[in-house]
Each structure stands twice: as C-alpha cells, then as structure tokens.
Coordinates of C-alpha atoms and ligand atoms in Angstrom, one line a residue:
M18 CA -203.2 80.1 38.0
L19 CA -204.5 76.6 38.1
S20 CA -203.2 74.4 40.9
R21 CA -200.7 72.0 40.4
P22 CA -202.0 68.2 41.7
L23 CA -201.3 67.3 45.2
A24 CA -198.7 64.9 43.5
E25 CA -198.1 62.8 40.2
P26 CA -201.2 62.0 38.4
Y27 CA -199.6 58.7 37.6
R28 CA -197.3 56.2 39.6
I29 CA -194.0 54.6 38.6
K30 CA -193.7 51.1 37.5
M31 CA -190.6 50.6 35.7
V32 CA -187.4 52.4 37.2
E33 CA -184.0 53.2 35.3
P34 CA -180.8 53.6 37.8
L35 CA -178.9 56.9 37.7
K36 CA -175.1 56.9 38.8
I37 CA -174.2 59.7 41.0
T38 CA -170.5 61.0 40.5
T39 CA -168.6 63.1 43.0
R40 CA -167.3 66.0 41.8
E41 CA -164.0 65.4 41.1
Q42 CA -165.0 63.0 38.9
R43 CA -167.6 65.3 37.5
Q44 CA -164.4 67.6 37.0
E45 CA -162.2 65.2 35.3
L46 CA -165.4 63.9 33.0
I47 CA -165.9 67.5 31.6
K48 CA -162.1 67.9 31.3
S49 CA -162.0 65.0 28.8
A50 CA -165.2 66.0 27.1
G51 CA -163.3 69.1 26.2
Y52 CA -165.5 71.3 28.8
N53 CA -168.6 70.8 26.1
P54 CA -171.2 69.0 28.2
F55 CA -172.5 67.3 24.7
L56 CA -169.5 65.5 25.1
L57 CA -170.4 64.0 27.9
K58 CA -171.5 60.3 28.3
S59 CA -174.9 60.2 29.7
Q60 CA -174.2 58.0 32.2
D61 CA -171.8 60.4 34.0
V62 CA -174.8 62.8 34.2
Y63 CA -177.2 62.8 36.7
I64 CA -179.9 64.9 35.9
D65 CA -180.3 65.3 32.4
L66 CA -182.1 68.4 31.2
L67 CA -180.4 68.7 27.8
T68 CA -183.4 68.5 26.1
D69 CA -187.1 67.6 26.4
S70 CA -187.2 66.6 23.3
G71 CA -187.7 62.2 23.1
T72 CA -186.8 62.3 26.5
S73 CA -190.5 61.8 27.8
A74 CA -191.8 58.5 29.6
M75 CA -194.1 56.7 27.9
S76 CA -197.2 54.9 29.5
D77 CA -198.4 51.5 30.0
N78 CA -201.0 52.3 27.4
Q79 CA -198.5 53.6 24.8
W80 CA -196.1 50.9 25.6
A81 CA -199.1 48.5 25.2
G82 CA -199.6 50.1 21.8
L83 CA -195.8 49.0 20.9
L84 CA -197.0 45.5 20.9
L85 CA -200.1 46.1 18.5
G86 CA -197.8 47.7 16.1
D87 CA -198.9 46.7 12.5
E88 CA -195.6 46.6 10.5
S89 CA -197.0 46.3 7.1
Y90 CA -195.2 48.1 4.4
A91 CA -198.8 49.8 2.7
G92 CA -202.1 50.3 4.1
S93 CA -201.0 49.7 8.3
R94 CA -203.6 49.6 10.8
S95 CA -201.2 51.7 12.9
F96 CA -201.5 54.7 10.3
D97 CA -205.1 54.3 10.6
S98 CA -204.5 54.8 14.6
L99 CA -202.5 58.0 13.7
R100 CA -204.7 59.3 11.1
Q101 CA -207.7 58.9 13.7
A102 CA -205.7 60.6 16.7
V103 CA -204.6 63.4 14.3
Q104 CA -208.1 64.1 12.9
D105 CA -209.5 64.1 16.2
V106 CA -207.0 66.2 18.0
F107 CA -206.2 68.7 15.1
G108 CA -208.9 68.3 12.9
F109 CA -206.5 67.5 9.7
D110 CA -207.7 65.4 7.4
Y111 CA -204.2 64.4 5.8
V112 CA -201.0 63.0 7.6
L113 CA -197.9 62.1 6.5
P114 CA -195.4 60.0 9.3
T115 CA -191.8 61.2 9.4
H116 CA -189.1 60.1 11.6
Q117 CA -188.8 63.7 13.5
G118 CA -190.1 67.1 13.2
R119 CA -187.4 68.3 11.0
A120 CA -188.5 65.6 8.5
A121 CA -191.7 66.9 8.5
E122 CA -190.2 70.6 8.0
N123 CA -188.0 69.4 5.1
I124 CA -191.1 67.6 3.4
L125 CA -193.0 70.9 3.8
F126 CA -190.4 73.1 2.5
L127 CA -189.6 70.9 -0.3
T128 CA -192.6 71.2 -1.3
M129 CA -193.5 74.8 -0.9
V130 CA -190.5 77.3 -0.8
K131 CA -188.7 78.6 -4.3
E132 CA -185.5 80.2 -4.0
G133 CA -185.4 83.8 -2.6
Q134 CA -188.8 83.3 -0.9
I135 CA -189.2 84.9 2.8
V136 CA -190.7 82.4 5.5
P137 CA -192.1 84.4 8.3
N138 CA -192.7 82.7 11.8
N139 CA -192.6 84.4 15.5
M140 CA -189.1 82.7 15.8
H141 CA -188.0 80.0 13.8
F142 CA -186.5 76.7 15.6
D143 CA -183.0 76.1 14.5
T144 CA -184.2 73.2 12.4
T145 CA -187.0 75.0 10.8
K146 CA -184.7 77.9 10.3
A147 CA -181.7 75.7 8.7
H148 CA -184.3 73.9 6.2
V149 CA -185.9 77.3 4.9
I150 CA -182.0 77.8 4.1
Q151 CA -181.6 74.7 2.5
K152 CA -184.2 75.4 0.1
R153 CA -182.4 78.6 -0.4
G154 CA -185.3 80.1 1.4
R155 CA -185.1 83.5 3.7
P156 CA -186.4 82.8 7.4
L157 CA -187.8 85.9 9.2
D158 CA -188.6 86.2 12.9
L159 CA -191.5 88.3 13.7
V160 CA -191.7 87.9 17.1
T161 CA -193.1 91.0 19.2
D162 CA -189.9 93.0 20.6
I163 CA -191.1 91.6 24.3
A164 CA -189.8 88.6 23.5
Y165 CA -186.5 89.8 23.7
V166 CA -186.9 91.6 27.3
A167 CA -186.2 88.6 29.7
S168 CA -187.7 90.3 32.5
D169 CA -191.0 91.0 30.6
T170 CA -193.5 89.2 32.6
S171 CA -196.4 89.3 29.9
P172 CA -198.3 86.6 29.5
F173 CA -198.4 85.6 25.6
K174 CA -194.4 86.4 24.8
G175 CA -194.8 84.1 21.8
D176 CA -197.0 85.9 19.6
M177 CA -196.1 87.4 16.6
D178 CA -195.9 90.8 15.6
T179 CA -199.2 90.8 13.2
H180 CA -198.5 94.4 12.1
K181 CA -195.1 93.4 10.7
L182 CA -196.7 90.4 9.0
D183 CA -199.5 92.2 7.3
Q184 CA -196.5 95.0 6.1
V185 CA -194.5 92.2 4.7
L186 CA -197.4 90.2 3.1
T187 CA -198.8 94.1 1.3
N188 CA -195.4 94.6 0.1
Q189 CA -194.0 91.0 -0.9
R190 CA -196.9 89.2 -1.0
D191 CA -195.5 86.7 -4.1
D192 CA -192.3 86.1 -2.1
V193 CA -193.9 84.4 0.6
P194 CA -195.1 81.0 0.2
L195 CA -196.3 80.3 3.7
V196 CA -196.5 81.8 7.0
M197 CA -195.8 79.5 10.3
L198 CA -196.1 80.2 14.2
T199 CA -194.0 78.3 16.8
I200 CA -196.2 76.9 19.3
T201 CA -194.9 77.3 22.1
C202 CA -191.9 79.3 20.7
N203 CA -189.1 77.5 22.0
S204 CA -186.3 79.7 21.1
A205 CA -188.4 82.9 23.3
G206 CA -188.2 80.5 26.6
G207 CA -190.8 78.5 25.7
Q208 CA -193.1 81.3 26.1
P209 CA -197.0 80.6 24.8
V210 CA -198.9 82.5 21.8
S211 CA -202.2 83.6 22.3
M212 CA -205.9 82.6 20.7
A213 CA -206.2 86.0 20.0
N214 CA -202.9 85.7 18.0
I215 CA -203.4 82.7 16.1
R216 CA -206.7 83.9 14.8
E217 CA -205.5 87.3 13.7
V218 CA -202.3 85.8 11.8
S219 CA -204.7 83.3 10.0
K220 CA -207.0 86.3 9.1
I221 CA -204.0 88.1 7.8
C222 CA -202.9 85.2 5.8
K223 CA -206.3 84.6 4.6
K224 CA -206.2 88.2 3.7
H225 CA -203.6 87.8 1.3
G226 CA -204.0 84.2 0.4
V227 CA -201.2 82.6 2.0
P228 CA -201.1 79.1 3.8
F229 CA -200.5 79.1 7.4
F230 CA -199.0 76.1 9.1
I231 CA -198.1 75.7 12.8
D232 CA -194.9 74.0 14.1
A233 CA -196.9 72.0 17.0
C234 CA -194.2 70.4 18.8
R235 CA -195.7 71.9 22.3
F236 CA -199.3 72.4 21.2
A237 CA -200.8 71.0 24.4
E238 CA -198.4 73.0 26.7
N239 CA -199.6 76.4 25.0
A240 CA -203.2 75.0 25.2
F241 CA -202.9 75.0 28.7
F242 CA -201.3 78.7 28.8
I243 CA -204.2 79.7 27.1
R244 CA -206.9 78.2 29.6
E245 CA -204.9 79.7 32.1
R246 CA -204.7 83.4 31.0
E247 CA -207.0 84.1 28.2
R248 CA -210.3 85.4 28.6
G249 CA -213.1 83.0 27.5
Y250 CA -211.2 79.8 28.1
E251 CA -211.0 79.5 31.5
N252 CA -213.5 76.4 31.7
A253 CA -212.6 75.1 28.2
S254 CA -211.0 71.7 27.9
I255 CA -207.4 71.2 26.7
A256 CA -209.2 69.1 23.7
D257 CA -211.4 72.3 22.2
I258 CA -208.8 74.7 22.7
V259 CA -206.3 73.0 20.8
R260 CA -209.1 72.0 18.2
E261 CA -209.9 75.8 17.7
M262 CA -206.1 76.7 17.7
F263 CA -206.1 74.4 14.5
S264 CA -209.0 75.4 12.9
Y265 CA -207.1 78.4 12.2
A266 CA -204.1 76.5 10.3
D267 CA -203.8 74.8 7.2
G268 CA -201.8 72.2 8.5
C269 CA -198.8 71.5 10.7
T270 CA -195.4 70.1 11.3
M271 CA -195.2 67.9 14.9
S272 CA -192.1 66.8 16.4
A273 CA -194.0 63.8 18.2
K274 CA -190.7 63.4 20.6
K275 CA -192.8 66.8 22.6
D276 CA -196.4 66.6 23.3
A277 CA -197.0 62.8 21.4
L278 CA -195.1 61.7 24.7
V279 CA -192.9 59.2 22.4
N280 CA -188.8 59.0 22.2
I281 CA -189.3 59.4 18.1
G282 CA -191.7 60.5 15.6
G283 CA -193.1 63.2 13.6
F284 CA -195.5 63.7 11.0
L285 CA -196.8 66.5 8.7
A286 CA -200.6 67.1 8.9
T287 CA -203.2 69.3 6.6
R288 CA -206.8 69.9 5.4
D289 CA -205.2 70.7 1.7
E290 CA -205.3 67.9 -0.4
K291 CA -203.2 69.9 -3.1
I292 CA -200.6 70.4 -0.3
Y293 CA -200.9 66.9 0.9
R294 CA -200.4 65.3 -3.1
A295 CA -197.2 67.5 -3.5
A296 CA -195.9 66.6 -0.6
M297 CA -196.4 62.8 -0.7
V298 CA -194.1 62.8 -3.3
W299 CA -191.5 64.2 -1.3
C300 CA -192.1 61.9 1.5
V301 CA -191.7 58.7 -0.6
L302 CA -188.3 60.0 -1.6
F303 CA -186.8 61.0 1.7
E304 CA -189.1 59.0 4.7
G305 CA -190.9 56.3 3.6
F306 CA -194.4 54.8 1.7
P307 CA -197.0 57.7 2.7
T308 CA -198.6 55.2 5.4
Y309 CA -195.7 54.5 7.3
G310 CA -193.3 57.1 6.1
G311 CA -190.4 57.3 8.8
L312 CA -192.2 55.3 11.2
A313 CA -192.6 51.6 12.4
G314 CA -196.0 50.8 13.1
R315 CA -195.3 50.7 16.7
D316 CA -194.2 53.9 17.1
M317 CA -197.3 55.1 15.4
E318 CA -199.4 53.4 17.4
A319 CA -197.7 55.1 20.7
I320 CA -197.7 58.4 19.1
A321 CA -201.7 58.0 18.4
R322 CA -202.1 57.0 21.9
G323 CA -200.0 59.7 23.2
L324 CA -201.5 62.7 21.3
Y325 CA -204.9 61.8 23.7
E326 CA -202.9 61.4 26.8
V327 CA -201.4 64.8 26.7
L328 CA -204.9 66.5 26.8
S329 CA -205.4 65.6 30.3
L330 CA -205.5 68.7 32.3
D331 CA -204.3 66.8 35.4
Y332 CA -201.2 65.9 33.3
L333 CA -200.6 69.5 32.0
A334 CA -200.9 71.1 35.4
E335 CA -198.4 68.7 36.9
R336 CA -196.4 68.9 34.0
I337 CA -196.3 72.5 34.0
G338 CA -196.6 72.8 37.5
Q339 CA -193.0 70.8 37.9
V340 CA -191.3 73.4 35.3
R341 CA -193.0 76.3 37.8
Y342 CA -191.6 74.6 41.3
L343 CA -188.1 74.6 39.6
A344 CA -188.2 78.4 38.2
D345 CA -189.6 79.4 42.1
R346 CA -187.2 77.6 44.0
L347 CA -184.4 79.2 42.0
R348 CA -185.9 82.5 41.7
E349 CA -186.0 82.1 45.7
Q350 CA -182.2 81.6 45.5
G351 CA -182.1 84.9 43.3
I352 CA -181.1 83.2 40.1
P353 CA -182.4 85.3 37.0
L354 CA -184.8 83.5 34.8
V355 CA -186.4 84.3 31.6
E356 CA -189.9 85.8 32.6
P357 CA -192.2 84.1 33.2
T358 CA -191.8 80.8 33.7
G359 CA -192.0 78.6 29.5
G360 CA -193.7 75.2 29.4
H361 CA -191.0 72.8 28.8
G362 CA -188.2 74.8 30.9
V363 CA -186.4 77.0 32.9
Y364 CA -184.6 79.4 30.9
I365 CA -181.4 81.0 32.9
D366 CA -180.3 84.7 32.4
A367 CA -176.2 83.8 32.2
Q368 CA -175.5 87.3 31.1
K369 CA -176.9 88.4 34.2
M370 CA -175.5 85.5 36.9
L371 CA -172.3 85.5 35.5
S372 CA -171.9 89.2 34.7
H373 CA -168.2 89.4 35.2
I374 CA -167.8 86.9 31.9
P375 CA -167.4 88.9 28.8
K376 CA -169.2 87.7 25.9
E377 CA -166.5 86.7 24.0
Q378 CA -166.0 84.5 26.7
F379 CA -169.4 82.8 26.5
P380 CA -171.1 83.3 30.1
A381 CA -173.7 81.0 28.8
W382 CA -171.6 78.4 28.3
A383 CA -169.4 78.6 31.3
L384 CA -172.6 78.5 33.3
S385 CA -173.6 75.0 31.6
V386 CA -170.3 73.5 32.6
A387 CA -170.6 75.1 36.4
L388 CA -173.6 73.6 36.8
Y389 CA -172.6 70.2 35.3
V390 CA -169.7 70.2 37.8
E391 CA -171.5 71.2 40.9
G392 CA -174.6 69.1 40.3
G393 CA -173.9 66.7 37.4
V394 CA -176.7 68.8 36.0
R395 CA -176.6 68.9 32.1
G396 CA -178.5 71.8 31.0
V397 CA -178.1 73.4 27.3
E398 CA -176.4 76.7 26.5
I399 CA -178.9 79.2 24.1
G400 CA -176.0 82.0 23.5
S401 CA -173.4 82.6 21.0
V402 CA -171.6 79.7 21.1
L403 CA -174.8 78.1 19.6
S404 CA -175.5 81.0 17.4
G405 CA -171.8 80.8 15.1
R406 CA -170.6 82.9 13.3
R407 CA -171.5 85.6 10.4
P408 CA -170.4 84.8 6.4
D409 CA -167.6 87.7 7.6
G410 CA -166.3 85.4 10.1
E411 CA -167.3 87.3 13.2
N412 CA -168.6 85.6 16.1
D413 CA -172.9 85.8 15.6
Y414 CA -172.9 87.2 19.4
A415 CA -176.8 86.1 20.6
R416 CA -179.0 88.8 22.0
M417 CA -179.3 86.7 25.3
E418 CA -176.7 84.7 27.0
L419 CA -178.9 81.8 28.2
V420 CA -178.8 78.0 29.8
R421 CA -181.9 76.4 29.0
L422 CA -183.0 73.6 31.6
A423 CA -185.7 71.6 29.8
I424 CA -187.5 69.1 31.8
P425 CA -188.2 65.6 30.4
R426 CA -191.8 64.7 30.5
R427 CA -193.1 62.4 33.5
V428 CA -189.4 61.5 34.3
Y429 CA -188.0 63.0 37.0
T430 CA -189.2 64.1 40.5
D431 CA -189.3 67.4 42.5
R432 CA -186.4 66.1 44.6
H433 CA -184.5 65.9 40.9
M434 CA -185.7 69.5 41.0
D435 CA -184.1 70.5 44.1
V436 CA -180.5 68.9 43.0
V437 CA -180.9 71.3 40.4
V438 CA -181.6 74.0 42.6
A439 CA -178.7 73.1 44.9
A440 CA -176.4 73.2 42.0
A441 CA -177.6 76.6 40.6
A442 CA -177.2 78.0 44.1
A443 CA -173.5 76.9 44.4
V444 CA -172.6 78.2 41.5
R445 CA -174.3 81.6 42.8
D446 CA -172.0 81.6 45.8
K447 CA -168.8 81.4 43.8
A448 CA -169.9 83.1 40.6
S449 CA -167.0 85.4 40.5
A450 CA -164.6 82.8 40.5
I451 CA -165.8 80.9 37.5
P452 CA -164.1 81.5 34.2
G453 CA -164.8 82.3 30.6
F454 CA -164.2 79.8 27.7
R455 CA -162.5 80.0 24.6
F456 CA -162.1 77.4 21.8
V457 CA -159.6 74.8 21.5
E458 CA -161.1 73.2 18.6
E459 CA -164.1 75.1 16.5
P460 CA -165.9 73.0 13.8
P461 CA -167.4 75.7 11.0
I462 CA -170.8 74.5 11.4
L463 CA -172.6 73.7 14.3
R464 CA -170.1 74.4 16.3
H465 CA -171.5 73.7 19.6
F466 CA -172.2 70.0 19.5
T467 CA -168.8 69.0 19.0
A468 CA -166.1 71.9 19.9
K469 CA -163.7 71.8 22.7
F470 CA -162.8 74.6 24.7
E471 CA -160.7 75.5 27.5
P472 CA -161.2 78.0 30.3
V473 CA -159.9 81.5 30.4
G474 CA -157.1 82.8 33.0
G475 CA -155.7 81.9 36.2
R476 CA -159.0 81.8 38.2
T477 CA -159.9 78.2 37.0
G478 CA -158.8 76.9 40.6
V479 CA -162.4 77.2 42.3
L480 CA -164.1 75.1 40.0
F481 CA -162.1 73.6 37.5
Ligands
F0G506 N1 -189.8 72.5 16.3 C1 -189.6 73.1 17.4 C2 -189.9 74.1 18.2 C3 -188.3 72.4 18.2 O1 -188.4 72.7 19.6 C4 -188.2 71.5 17.4 C5 -186.6 70.5 18.7 C6 -188.0 71.4 16.5 C7 -189.1 71.8 15.3 C8 -187.5 69.8 15.4 O2 -188.1 68.3 16.2 O3 -185.8 67.3 16.9 O4 -188.2 66.1 16.4 O5 -186.5 67.1 14.4 N2 -186.1 70.7 19.2 C9 -185.3 70.1 20.4 C10 -185.3 70.8 21.3 C11 -184.3 69.5 19.5 O6 -184.2 70.4 22.2 O7 -185.6 71.9 21.9 P1 -187.2 67.4 15.9

C-alpha cells in the first residue's frame, strides 16, 4: 500500500468559515427540515459529506485560469486548452464540453440508444440509468456478484462480469448500441475496476463490434488503485496508467465535478469521428455551440488545468489516504463499513449498525439523520428511500442499506474527520434507541430529495 504523504501536499491560501451549532439547535433544524438532510441549509451543516461532486477546492493555478478564460462564442482559446488536456490525458481527439456529467450522458444516449435497446454497465449511476430509461432503453447492471457483499475485501469489486457480458452480446448483439464501464464504481462503494477487466471488456466489445465507453468521473482514483493493487503497474506513472485505461475505449463521459477538481462542468470525448459528428448535433441543441457546449470559457480553462493536476501521485496518495484515515478510525470504533474502502468516500453498513430498525423504517435514512444530530455531519442515504417504488407501488427495497460519507477533494482536514468519527461513535453508543422513520410527504419521483419524514414509535426521546 502506497503510504500517505507526511502531510497535505499543498497549503491553505483561503478559508471558508464554518458555523458550529449545538445539538439542541440541530435537533430543531432537522425537525424543521422534515428529517430530510437534503432540506437542511448548508450553513447549518458543520461537515458536509453529502457528495464529492462539485465540492472540491480549486488550486491557485485553476483560479488563475479562470481569469484567462476566453468567452468567445466560437473558436475559444479555452476550448483549445480543454481539447489539448483531453487529448493528452485520455488520448481522445474529439471533445464536446457539457455543463456536467449527466449532460454528456444525455448527448451520448440520444446519439446511440434506440427504443428497447440494452445498455450494459458494471453498475449504472442514477443519472446514467435515468438517461438510458428516458431514451426508452434498458439499463443492465453486470457488476460481479461480490460487489453486493459488503464485507468482501476483493481488490477490484467494480469489475464487470465479462462472462455475462459476452453472453448478452452473443445472444442479443443487435439490441446493444454500446457498453459502458463506470470507474470507479460509485454505486458499489467507490470500488475500482482493474486494468485486466477494462481490457477484457474492450476485447469482448471489439469481438462483437459494439462501441465501448467509460464513465470517467473518478478516473484518477481508479488509476491509483490499479497502481497499488495490480501486478505490473507498481512503478507506472498515473498518467501512463490513465492513457492505457482509455486506450481500450472508444470514448468517455466525464463529470468534471469529480476528478477534474472543479465545481461545475463535464464533457463527452471520443476517438470516433462519426459518433462525434452525430453527438455534436445534440450538443448544439441541448448544451451550446461545440466549442463551449454547456460551459463558460473560464470553466473550460479550470477543467483543463484540473485534469493535469489530478494525475499527481502525491495528491492521490493524500486524497485516498484521507478516505482511509476516516475508514480506519470508524472501523476502530466498531462501525461496520463496505470493504475495502473505496476512492471517494466511506460507506457505512446501516442495516448492520442499526439492526433493530426494519427495512420498512429505513435504517440508513435513520443513520443519516442521527449523524447530523450528533455531530452536524451530513452524509447521504444510499438505501431504500433512494431506491423509490416499483411500478406496482411497493417500496423497491435496496440490496444494501448504506450511508455514504463522500469526502470533498482538498477541503477538510483530518480533524474534521475526527469529528465524523466522534459522531458515529455517539450514534453507536445509543444505537438501540434510534428510531426508524416513516413518510409524512412522499413525492412520486426522486423522493429522497424532497420527502418529509417523522420518527416511528415512542422511542424518540434520546435523539429527537
Ligand atoms: N456518473 C457517476 C459515476 C457519478 O457519480 C455521477 C454523479 C454522474 C455520472 C453524473 O455527473 O453530477 O456531473 O451530472 N455523482 C454525484 C454523486 C452526483 O454525488 O455521486 P453529474
């Protein structure tokens, strides 16, 4: 395991004050938010681990780039910076800037997916799945079965089951317009995909003549794990590993809000001129002219710089080292986690931690509320509230009840992480007194964002 640098490989030039609330204030605040952490004001959150997306601190070099942004409608110099960075880092010649990752998905699937067609992925992220469905396609998750076993410590739990992929393509080749691979695999706990798996997926796609795209959000974190865990890469540079990973693909969608270290942005990139030309039409319609797409020139400039910065081994060792620091401290406190620790966050197994709460009362939701009350920490439920309902109206209970603590890049210190650990330990100490929740208001779609809840039963005294 590559050791973490002695301290952060950067120093702090600007600070953003945080408000520290009392437990009593937080009890009131979460109650007025309908016990939904999404409805809290961010100023009332001390340590915000809702997402690692768009929450990074940019470097001085990126901020400097903002001032150099060329805001021309066509032929912007900042587009050239972005195109150059994408060519250098990923090896793709054609780039369409988009306002964020899901916009790249929208354009790609509009270009490629027809009604009834199947899109295999190791594990679709929610927006990717929703965009396939919106084009009347059928998302198919083909991640290996171990991804669903929280305690399994295999090194590459994000791998796709290539046997299943080959079967699908052998039997239904004409129904599959493209294959995707999400690296790292967010929905399975930020687990990486091995180079061997990327290579094999690519080989199978080539055999069947199907385009292969990568959902590249956390590509540098994935490359770090390959360097650390896969034979033959221990001395390779991250840049070389990334180039090899993408050499097997026809293109990628990217949410720059993750591993490009910016607060907004994304792109679709490909080596296939035909796909690029077809996608360009949709880009103009939904995002903007192809040399700015959904972005200001200054944002393209910041992304271009972020794409090079994220390749630093010191940066990645610190970044992933901090995620591990949090996981190690939580484990010491007996908090059950998804193993091994992933790249961008720690996932707590809420079903295990709050085993007295039945799934009908949403244990992971209860844990996310309890962490806020105890420490002002905001995580996100990845469980049955998020899963929503099936077409027959029943709750579509999730296979795992998790709370994700996603860590923004270059934002918090280890002492902030210690506060998170203390909050989790306090929840553990009173676990059996923590109530489940039921809906008071439940919107028909994407219910987790705006639903309101109340604690179930009479045992709410301890926390609420
Ligand atoms: N793909 C993956 C794997 C993601 O994690 C995300 C976003 C997207 C695509 C969409 O990108 O937000 O820029 O439109 N994930 C965020 C998260 C929202 O919190 O995990 P976007």
